[in-house]
Coordinates of C-alpha atoms in Angstrom, one line a residue:
M1 CA 128.3 46.5 81.1
Y2 CA 126.9 49.5 78.9
L3 CA 126.0 53.0 79.9
G4 CA 122.9 54.9 78.3
L5 CA 122.3 58.2 78.6
D6 CA 119.1 60.6 78.5
M7 CA 119.6 64.0 78.3
G8 CA 116.5 65.9 78.6
T9 CA 115.4 69.6 78.4
S10 CA 115.1 69.4 82.1
G11 CA 117.2 66.9 83.5
L12 CA 119.8 64.4 82.7
R13 CA 119.5 60.6 83.3
A14 CA 122.5 57.4 83.6
L15 CA 121.5 54.4 83.1
L16 CA 123.9 51.3 83.6
V17 CA 122.9 48.1 82.1
D18 CA 124.5 44.2 82.5
G19 CA 125.1 42.4 79.8
N20 CA 121.5 41.5 79.0
G21 CA 120.5 44.4 78.8
A22 CA 119.1 44.8 83.1
P23 CA 119.3 47.9 84.9
V24 CA 122.3 47.6 87.3
G25 CA 122.3 51.7 88.3
S26 CA 121.0 54.9 87.8
A27 CA 121.6 58.5 88.5
V28 CA 119.9 61.6 87.9
R29 CA 120.5 65.2 87.8
A30 CA 118.7 68.7 87.0
Y31 CA 119.0 71.5 85.0
A32 CA 116.6 73.9 83.7
P33 CA 116.7 76.0 80.0
K34 CA 116.7 79.8 80.1
H35 CA 114.4 82.3 79.0
P36 CA 116.0 85.4 78.0
H37 CA 113.6 86.8 75.8
P38 CA 110.0 85.9 75.0
G39 CA 109.6 82.5 72.8
W40 CA 113.6 81.8 73.8
S41 CA 114.8 79.1 75.3
E42 CA 118.4 78.0 75.9
Q43 CA 120.8 75.9 77.9
D44 CA 124.4 76.3 78.7
P45 CA 126.4 72.9 77.5
A46 CA 128.1 74.1 80.6
D47 CA 125.4 72.6 82.7
W48 CA 125.0 69.1 80.4
V49 CA 129.0 68.5 81.5
A50 CA 128.4 68.9 84.8
A51 CA 125.3 66.6 84.5
V52 CA 127.5 63.4 83.2
D53 CA 130.1 64.4 85.8
G54 CA 127.8 64.1 88.9
A55 CA 125.7 61.5 87.4
L56 CA 129.0 59.4 86.4
G57 CA 130.7 60.0 89.7
E58 CA 127.5 58.8 91.2
L59 CA 126.9 55.8 89.9
A60 CA 131.1 55.0 89.8
A61 CA 130.9 55.1 93.4
A62 CA 127.9 52.8 94.0
H63 CA 128.8 50.4 91.9
P64 CA 132.4 50.6 91.3
Q65 CA 133.2 47.1 90.1
A66 CA 129.9 47.7 87.4
M67 CA 131.3 50.7 86.1
S68 CA 134.8 49.3 85.6
A69 CA 133.2 46.8 83.4
V70 CA 131.6 49.0 81.2
R71 CA 132.3 48.5 77.3
G72 CA 130.2 50.5 75.4
M73 CA 128.2 54.0 76.0
G74 CA 125.3 56.0 74.2
V75 CA 124.1 59.3 74.2
S76 CA 120.2 60.2 73.6
G77 CA 119.2 64.0 73.5
H78 CA 116.3 66.8 73.2
M79 CA 116.6 67.2 69.3
H80 CA 117.5 70.3 66.9
G81 CA 119.2 71.9 69.8
A82 CA 121.9 74.3 68.1
T83 CA 125.5 74.0 69.8
L84 CA 128.3 76.1 68.1
L85 CA 132.1 75.8 68.0
D86 CA 134.4 77.0 67.0
A87 CA 137.8 76.4 65.0
D88 CA 139.4 74.5 68.9
G89 CA 136.4 73.7 70.1
A90 CA 135.0 76.1 72.6
V91 CA 131.5 76.9 72.8
L92 CA 130.5 80.5 71.0
R93 CA 126.6 80.9 72.4
P94 CA 124.5 79.1 74.4
C95 CA 122.4 76.4 73.0
I96 CA 119.4 77.5 71.1
L97 CA 117.1 74.7 72.3
W98 CA 114.2 72.8 70.3
N99 CA 110.8 74.8 71.9
D100 CA 112.6 78.4 70.9
T101 CA 110.8 80.1 68.4
R102 CA 112.9 83.0 67.3
S103 CA 113.5 81.8 64.2
A104 CA 109.9 81.2 62.8
A105 CA 110.1 83.7 60.1
E106 CA 113.8 82.1 58.9
A107 CA 111.8 78.7 59.5
A108 CA 109.1 80.3 56.8
E109 CA 111.8 81.2 54.6
L110 CA 113.7 78.3 54.4
D111 CA 110.2 75.8 54.2
G112 CA 109.3 77.9 51.2
A113 CA 113.1 77.2 49.2
A114 CA 112.7 75.1 46.2
A115 CA 113.9 71.3 47.1
V116 CA 113.6 71.6 50.3
R117 CA 111.1 69.8 51.6
D118 CA 111.6 67.4 49.0
L119 CA 115.5 66.5 50.6
S120 CA 114.5 66.6 54.0
G121 CA 111.5 65.0 53.8
N122 CA 109.4 67.1 56.4
I123 CA 108.5 70.6 57.0
V124 CA 111.3 73.0 58.5
F125 CA 110.1 73.8 61.5
P126 CA 111.3 76.8 63.7
G127 CA 112.1 74.6 66.2
F128 CA 114.4 72.6 63.7
T129 CA 118.3 73.6 63.6
A130 CA 118.9 75.0 60.0
P131 CA 116.6 78.3 61.0
K132 CA 118.5 79.4 64.3
L133 CA 121.9 78.8 62.2
L134 CA 120.0 81.3 59.5
W135 CA 119.1 83.4 62.6
V136 CA 122.5 83.2 64.1
A137 CA 123.7 84.7 60.6
R138 CA 121.1 88.0 61.0
N139 CA 121.5 88.8 64.0
E140 CA 124.8 87.9 65.7
P141 CA 126.8 87.5 63.1
D142 CA 130.2 87.8 64.6
V143 CA 129.4 84.3 66.6
F144 CA 127.9 83.2 63.2
A145 CA 131.4 84.3 61.5
R146 CA 133.1 82.5 64.1
T147 CA 131.6 79.0 63.7
A148 CA 133.9 76.4 63.3
T149 CA 131.2 73.4 63.7
V150 CA 127.5 73.1 64.7
L151 CA 126.5 70.3 67.2
L152 CA 123.5 68.5 68.3
P153 CA 123.1 68.3 72.2
A154 CA 123.8 64.7 72.0
A155 CA 126.8 65.2 69.8
Y156 CA 127.9 67.2 71.7
M157 CA 128.3 65.1 74.2
N158 CA 129.8 62.8 72.3
F159 CA 132.6 65.2 71.4
H160 CA 132.9 65.9 75.4
L161 CA 133.3 62.3 76.1
T162 CA 135.9 61.7 73.4
G163 CA 137.0 64.5 71.7
E164 CA 135.5 63.5 68.5
R165 CA 132.6 65.4 66.0
F166 CA 130.3 63.6 65.3
A167 CA 126.6 62.4 65.0
D168 CA 124.1 59.9 64.5
M169 CA 121.7 60.0 61.9
S170 CA 118.4 60.1 64.1
D171 CA 119.1 63.5 65.3
S172 CA 120.5 64.7 62.3
A173 CA 117.6 64.4 59.9
G174 CA 115.6 66.7 62.4
T175 CA 118.1 69.7 61.2
A176 CA 116.9 70.6 57.8
W177 CA 120.3 69.7 56.7
L178 CA 120.0 65.7 56.2
D179 CA 119.1 64.1 52.7
V180 CA 117.1 61.6 55.0
G181 CA 116.2 59.3 52.1
A182 CA 119.9 59.2 51.4
R183 CA 120.8 59.7 54.7
D184 CA 123.4 61.7 54.2
W185 CA 124.2 65.8 54.5
S186 CA 122.5 67.6 51.7
A187 CA 124.3 70.4 50.0
R188 CA 121.7 72.0 48.6
L189 CA 120.2 72.1 52.0
L190 CA 123.7 73.3 53.8
E191 CA 124.0 76.1 50.9
V192 CA 120.3 77.7 51.3
S193 CA 120.8 78.6 54.7
G194 CA 124.3 79.7 54.8
M195 CA 126.3 76.8 55.2
R196 CA 129.2 74.5 54.7
P197 CA 129.5 70.8 54.6
D198 CA 133.2 71.4 57.0
Q199 CA 130.7 72.8 59.5
M200 CA 128.9 69.7 60.1
P201 CA 129.8 66.1 62.3
R202 CA 131.4 63.5 61.0
L203 CA 127.7 61.2 60.5
V204 CA 127.1 57.3 61.9
E205 CA 124.7 55.0 62.8
G206 CA 123.3 55.4 66.3
C207 CA 124.4 51.9 66.7
E208 CA 128.2 52.1 65.3
A209 CA 131.4 54.0 67.4
G210 CA 132.0 56.6 67.0
G211 CA 134.8 57.6 69.4
T212 CA 136.4 55.6 72.7
L213 CA 136.0 57.5 76.5
R214 CA 138.9 59.9 76.7
P215 CA 141.5 58.2 79.3
D216 CA 140.7 61.2 81.7
L217 CA 137.6 60.6 81.7
A218 CA 138.0 56.8 81.9
D219 CA 140.4 57.2 85.1
R220 CA 137.9 59.4 86.6
W221 CA 134.8 57.1 86.4
G222 CA 136.3 54.5 87.2
M223 CA 136.3 53.2 83.7
S224 CA 139.0 51.0 81.2
A225 CA 140.4 51.9 78.4
G226 CA 138.9 52.2 75.3
V227 CA 135.2 52.0 76.2
I228 CA 132.9 52.5 72.6
V229 CA 130.7 55.5 72.2
V230 CA 128.0 55.3 69.8
G231 CA 126.7 57.4 67.5
G232 CA 123.2 57.4 69.6
A233 CA 119.9 58.8 69.1
G234 CA 117.5 61.8 68.9
D235 CA 115.4 61.1 72.2
N236 CA 112.3 59.6 70.2
A237 CA 114.4 57.4 68.2
A238 CA 116.2 56.0 71.3
S239 CA 112.8 55.8 73.3
A240 CA 111.9 53.2 70.1
C241 CA 114.5 51.2 71.0
G242 CA 114.1 51.4 74.4
V243 CA 110.2 49.2 73.6
G244 CA 111.7 47.4 70.4
A245 CA 109.7 49.6 67.8
M246 CA 112.3 49.5 65.3
R247 CA 110.0 48.2 62.8
E248 CA 107.2 48.3 59.7
G249 CA 104.3 48.1 62.3
T250 CA 105.6 48.5 65.5
G251 CA 105.4 51.7 67.2
F252 CA 104.1 53.8 70.9
V253 CA 102.1 55.9 71.9
S254 CA 103.3 58.1 74.4
L255 CA 101.4 60.2 77.0
G256 CA 104.2 62.5 78.1
T257 CA 103.6 66.3 78.1
S258 CA 103.1 66.3 74.8
G259 CA 101.9 63.5 72.8
V260 CA 103.6 61.5 70.4
V261 CA 102.3 58.4 67.4
L262 CA 105.4 56.9 66.4
T263 CA 105.9 53.9 63.8
G264 CA 109.0 52.1 62.8
R265 CA 109.2 52.3 58.6
D266 CA 110.9 49.1 56.8
G267 CA 111.5 52.1 54.2
Y268 CA 111.9 56.1 53.4
A269 CA 108.5 57.8 52.9
P270 CA 108.1 61.3 53.9
L271 CA 104.7 63.1 53.8
P272 CA 106.1 66.5 54.7
E273 CA 102.6 68.5 53.8
S274 CA 100.3 66.6 57.1
A275 CA 102.9 68.0 59.5
V276 CA 103.9 64.0 60.1
H277 CA 107.5 63.6 60.9
T278 CA 109.9 61.5 58.7
F279 CA 113.7 60.9 60.6
C280 CA 116.1 58.0 59.9
H281 CA 116.0 55.1 62.8
A282 CA 118.9 55.5 65.1
V283 CA 120.2 52.0 63.1
P284 CA 120.8 51.0 59.4
G285 CA 118.4 50.6 56.6
Q286 CA 115.0 51.9 58.7
W287 CA 113.2 55.1 59.5
Y288 CA 110.6 56.1 61.7
Q289 CA 107.6 58.8 61.6
M290 CA 105.9 60.9 64.5
G291 CA 103.0 62.8 64.5
V292 CA 103.5 64.6 67.6
I293 CA 101.0 67.1 69.4
L294 CA 102.3 69.7 71.8
A295 CA 99.6 68.9 74.8
A296 CA 98.7 65.6 76.0
T297 CA 98.5 65.2 79.7
D298 CA 99.5 69.2 80.0
S299 CA 96.2 69.5 78.8
L300 CA 94.9 68.0 81.8
N301 CA 97.6 69.2 84.0
W302 CA 95.9 73.1 82.8
L303 CA 92.5 71.9 83.8
S304 CA 94.5 70.5 87.5
R305 CA 95.9 74.1 87.9
V306 CA 92.5 75.9 87.1
T307 CA 90.1 73.8 88.8
G308 CA 92.2 73.3 92.3
A309 CA 92.3 69.9 91.7
S310 CA 95.2 67.0 90.9
P311 CA 95.5 65.5 87.9
A312 CA 95.2 62.2 89.7
E313 CA 91.8 63.6 91.2
L314 CA 90.3 64.3 88.0
A315 CA 90.9 60.8 86.5
T316 CA 89.8 59.3 89.4
E317 CA 86.3 61.1 89.1
L318 CA 85.6 59.4 85.6
G319 CA 86.7 55.5 87.1
D320 CA 88.2 53.1 84.9
T321 CA 85.2 52.8 82.5
F322 CA 83.2 55.3 79.9
D323 CA 79.6 55.3 78.2
G324 CA 80.6 57.0 74.9
P325 CA 81.8 60.2 74.0
G326 CA 80.4 63.2 75.8
A327 CA 78.7 66.3 74.6
L328 CA 81.4 68.7 75.8
R329 CA 84.3 69.1 72.9
F330 CA 88.3 70.4 73.7
M331 CA 90.1 71.8 71.3
P332 CA 94.0 70.8 73.1
Y333 CA 96.1 73.8 71.6
L334 CA 97.3 75.1 74.2
S335 CA 100.5 76.4 72.8
G336 CA 99.8 75.9 69.1
E337 CA 99.9 72.4 67.5
R338 CA 102.1 70.4 65.5
T339 CA 100.6 67.0 63.4
P340 CA 98.4 68.1 61.7
H341 CA 98.3 71.7 61.8
N342 CA 101.8 73.1 61.7
D343 CA 100.1 76.2 63.0
S344 CA 101.8 78.1 66.3
R345 CA 99.2 80.7 66.4
I346 CA 96.2 78.6 67.3
R347 CA 94.6 77.8 71.1
A348 CA 92.4 76.0 73.0
G349 CA 89.4 75.4 73.8
F350 CA 85.9 74.2 74.8
L351 CA 82.7 73.9 73.1
N352 CA 79.3 73.1 74.2
I353 CA 79.7 74.2 77.7
D354 CA 76.3 74.6 79.1
V355 CA 75.0 75.5 82.7
G356 CA 74.9 72.1 83.6
S357 CA 78.9 71.7 82.3
S358 CA 80.6 70.1 85.8
R359 CA 84.3 69.5 86.6
R360 CA 83.9 65.7 85.4
D361 CA 82.3 66.2 81.8
M362 CA 85.6 68.9 81.4
T363 CA 87.6 66.1 82.4
R364 CA 86.1 64.2 80.2
A365 CA 86.2 66.4 77.3
V366 CA 90.2 67.1 78.1
M367 CA 90.9 63.3 77.7
E368 CA 88.6 62.9 74.9
G369 CA 90.4 66.0 72.8
V370 CA 93.8 64.7 73.3
A371 CA 92.2 61.5 72.1
F372 CA 91.5 62.9 69.1
A373 CA 94.3 64.8 68.6
L374 CA 96.6 62.0 68.8
C375 CA 94.3 60.2 66.3
D376 CA 94.9 63.5 63.3
C377 CA 98.5 61.7 64.0
A378 CA 97.2 58.4 63.5
E379 CA 95.5 59.7 60.3
A380 CA 98.3 61.3 59.0
L381 CA 100.4 58.4 59.1
K382 CA 98.5 56.3 57.7
A383 CA 98.6 58.7 55.0
S384 CA 101.9 57.8 54.6
G385 CA 101.2 54.5 54.2
A386 CA 102.5 53.6 57.7
R387 CA 100.6 50.7 59.8
L388 CA 99.9 50.3 63.3
D389 CA 99.2 47.4 64.1
S390 CA 101.0 46.9 67.0
L391 CA 101.1 50.3 69.5
L392 CA 102.5 50.4 73.4
A393 CA 100.9 52.9 75.4
I394 CA 104.0 54.8 76.9
G395 CA 104.3 58.1 79.1
G396 CA 102.6 59.1 82.4
G397 CA 99.3 59.4 81.2
A398 CA 99.1 56.0 80.4
Q399 CA 98.3 54.9 83.8
S400 CA 94.9 56.1 83.7
R401 CA 93.4 52.8 82.3
Y402 CA 90.2 55.4 81.1
W403 CA 92.0 57.4 78.8
V404 CA 94.6 54.5 77.6
E405 CA 90.5 52.8 76.5
L406 CA 89.4 55.7 75.0
I407 CA 92.5 56.3 73.3
A408 CA 92.3 52.8 72.1
T409 CA 88.6 53.1 70.8
V410 CA 89.2 56.7 69.1
L411 CA 92.6 54.9 67.3
D412 CA 91.0 51.5 66.8
V413 CA 94.4 49.6 67.9
P414 CA 94.8 47.6 70.3
L415 CA 97.3 49.3 73.4
A416 CA 99.6 47.3 75.3
L417 CA 101.0 48.3 78.5
P418 CA 104.4 47.5 79.4
D419 CA 104.6 45.4 82.3
K420 CA 106.7 47.4 85.3
G421 CA 110.5 48.4 84.5
D422 CA 112.3 51.0 82.1
F423 CA 112.3 51.2 78.8
G424 CA 112.7 54.8 77.7
A425 CA 115.2 56.4 76.2
A426 CA 118.5 55.4 78.5
L427 CA 117.7 51.8 77.6
G428 CA 117.7 52.4 74.2
A429 CA 120.8 54.9 74.5
A430 CA 122.3 51.8 76.2
R431 CA 120.9 48.8 74.0
L432 CA 123.0 50.9 71.1
A433 CA 126.0 50.5 72.7
M434 CA 125.3 46.9 73.2
V435 CA 124.9 46.7 69.6
G436 CA 128.1 49.1 68.5
A437 CA 130.0 47.1 71.2
G438 CA 129.3 43.6 69.7
A439 CA 127.1 42.6 72.4
G440 CA 124.2 41.3 69.8
T441 CA 122.4 42.3 66.5
V442 CA 119.7 45.1 66.3
D443 CA 117.2 42.1 66.5
E444 CA 118.3 40.2 69.6
I445 CA 118.6 43.7 71.4
M446 CA 116.0 45.8 70.3
T447 CA 113.1 43.5 71.7
P448 CA 109.4 45.0 73.0
P449 CA 109.3 45.4 76.7
P450 CA 106.8 42.3 79.0
V451 CA 103.6 43.4 78.0
R452 CA 101.2 43.8 81.4
E453 CA 97.8 43.6 79.6
T454 CA 96.7 44.8 76.1
I455 CA 93.6 46.7 76.2
A456 CA 91.4 46.5 73.1
P457 CA 89.3 49.4 71.5
N458 CA 86.0 49.2 73.0
A459 CA 84.0 47.7 69.6
A460 CA 80.6 48.8 71.0
L461 CA 81.3 52.3 70.8
T462 CA 84.3 53.1 67.9
G463 CA 81.5 53.7 65.7
A464 CA 80.1 56.7 67.9
Y465 CA 83.5 57.8 68.6
R466 CA 84.3 58.0 65.0
D467 CA 81.3 60.3 64.6
A468 CA 82.6 62.4 67.5
Y469 CA 86.0 62.7 65.9
A470 CA 84.6 63.6 62.4
A471 CA 82.2 66.2 64.0
W472 CA 85.7 67.5 66.1
R473 CA 87.7 67.7 62.9
E474 CA 85.2 70.6 62.1
I475 CA 86.4 72.6 64.7
Y476 CA 89.7 73.0 63.9
P477 CA 89.0 74.8 60.4
A478 CA 85.8 76.9 61.7
V479 CA 87.8 78.7 64.6
R480 CA 91.5 79.3 63.3
G481 CA 90.8 82.2 61.7
L482 CA 89.5 83.7 64.7
T483 CA 92.5 84.1 67.0

């Protein structure tokens, strides 16, 4: 048996799988970030500890025999968070999360420093870890002076589980301290943000053993001695492991609150000026790239709030088929945009509303705007040399066949819908534990899920949507200076 823990921003999921990777049981616990000031987003690591203890206690009560057979554990976590520990391992302040924007000035400063993009392979975004520590140094100097180690959320859970300070490559790639091509901490990147190598955790691959479960925790949860805890992964890398998106040309489109186009890479090929994220994958010798938009289903949720109709009702009005792009245009920049604009100030808007525009027209425009924004991500990925041969459609928005076929047509790439099953970040973390505990190789374990259906682009409409996308792309440069 193997365990995967998925630590999200709003809760934790623990997944117990058998030796074939099939789910045996799961448990969830909720927690929430706190926002003490505008733009701040923090979490108390004690909430994560309590969530893990509750979830694994529930699994131990429901599946005692299976829990006693666990041989490995893996942790997936929300990336970029800064958890500061003193020399004794005590938490010094709440963790500053990925969606915290207080360090925007520090991020811009680091991003402009010599060699930073060349070494990190990425723009230094305000959400990354390095600018957070520069902010702490300037605004909480007493805390900064006592900081012995900085751990990402998943690495902090590794520390809680094992007493060892270690982190995996995929998560660490989002700090702006890692030389992503060399898969090692960079002395230059640390120096430019005022950090030292001894403040960094030991690096391991995501499927490599980093430590063993503490005996007191093993006893508490009915587990045997010597359970391996592997490096784990950042959440998107873990999701890629869960759906088998490991190699060049394989990937997924995720229609969640945010939107992601992700593909595996067999080599390191950064293109930071496009705002594409280039990170180490969770297994040796592999990388992945992704474009991210900040409001995918969140755009439909917003329209739902202002119209009073549920997202499902809005989608139902469109049906399952479409006949070409509408005249109404929507920019899905409700919270700014990441790829390819790296613009935190831009905001959403409709264009071409007239007296005859209906709620249905607005829904279609929202879905088209999200599809076009995902196409921006796909084009940025292709500009770095990535291939998008085979993509899965995952996330809550993928329940709308209309939206999936629309995106397939705009991207001109077939999208496969996985069969019902468990294929998220918790499964990816459990799969990493399976490899680390010797249950099989990466190729044997990280397999794609069964596909229920593959939705091809609508060949009769690809040209029309190509033209509509070209027209839509002209909106951003025209309006960005008006906000």
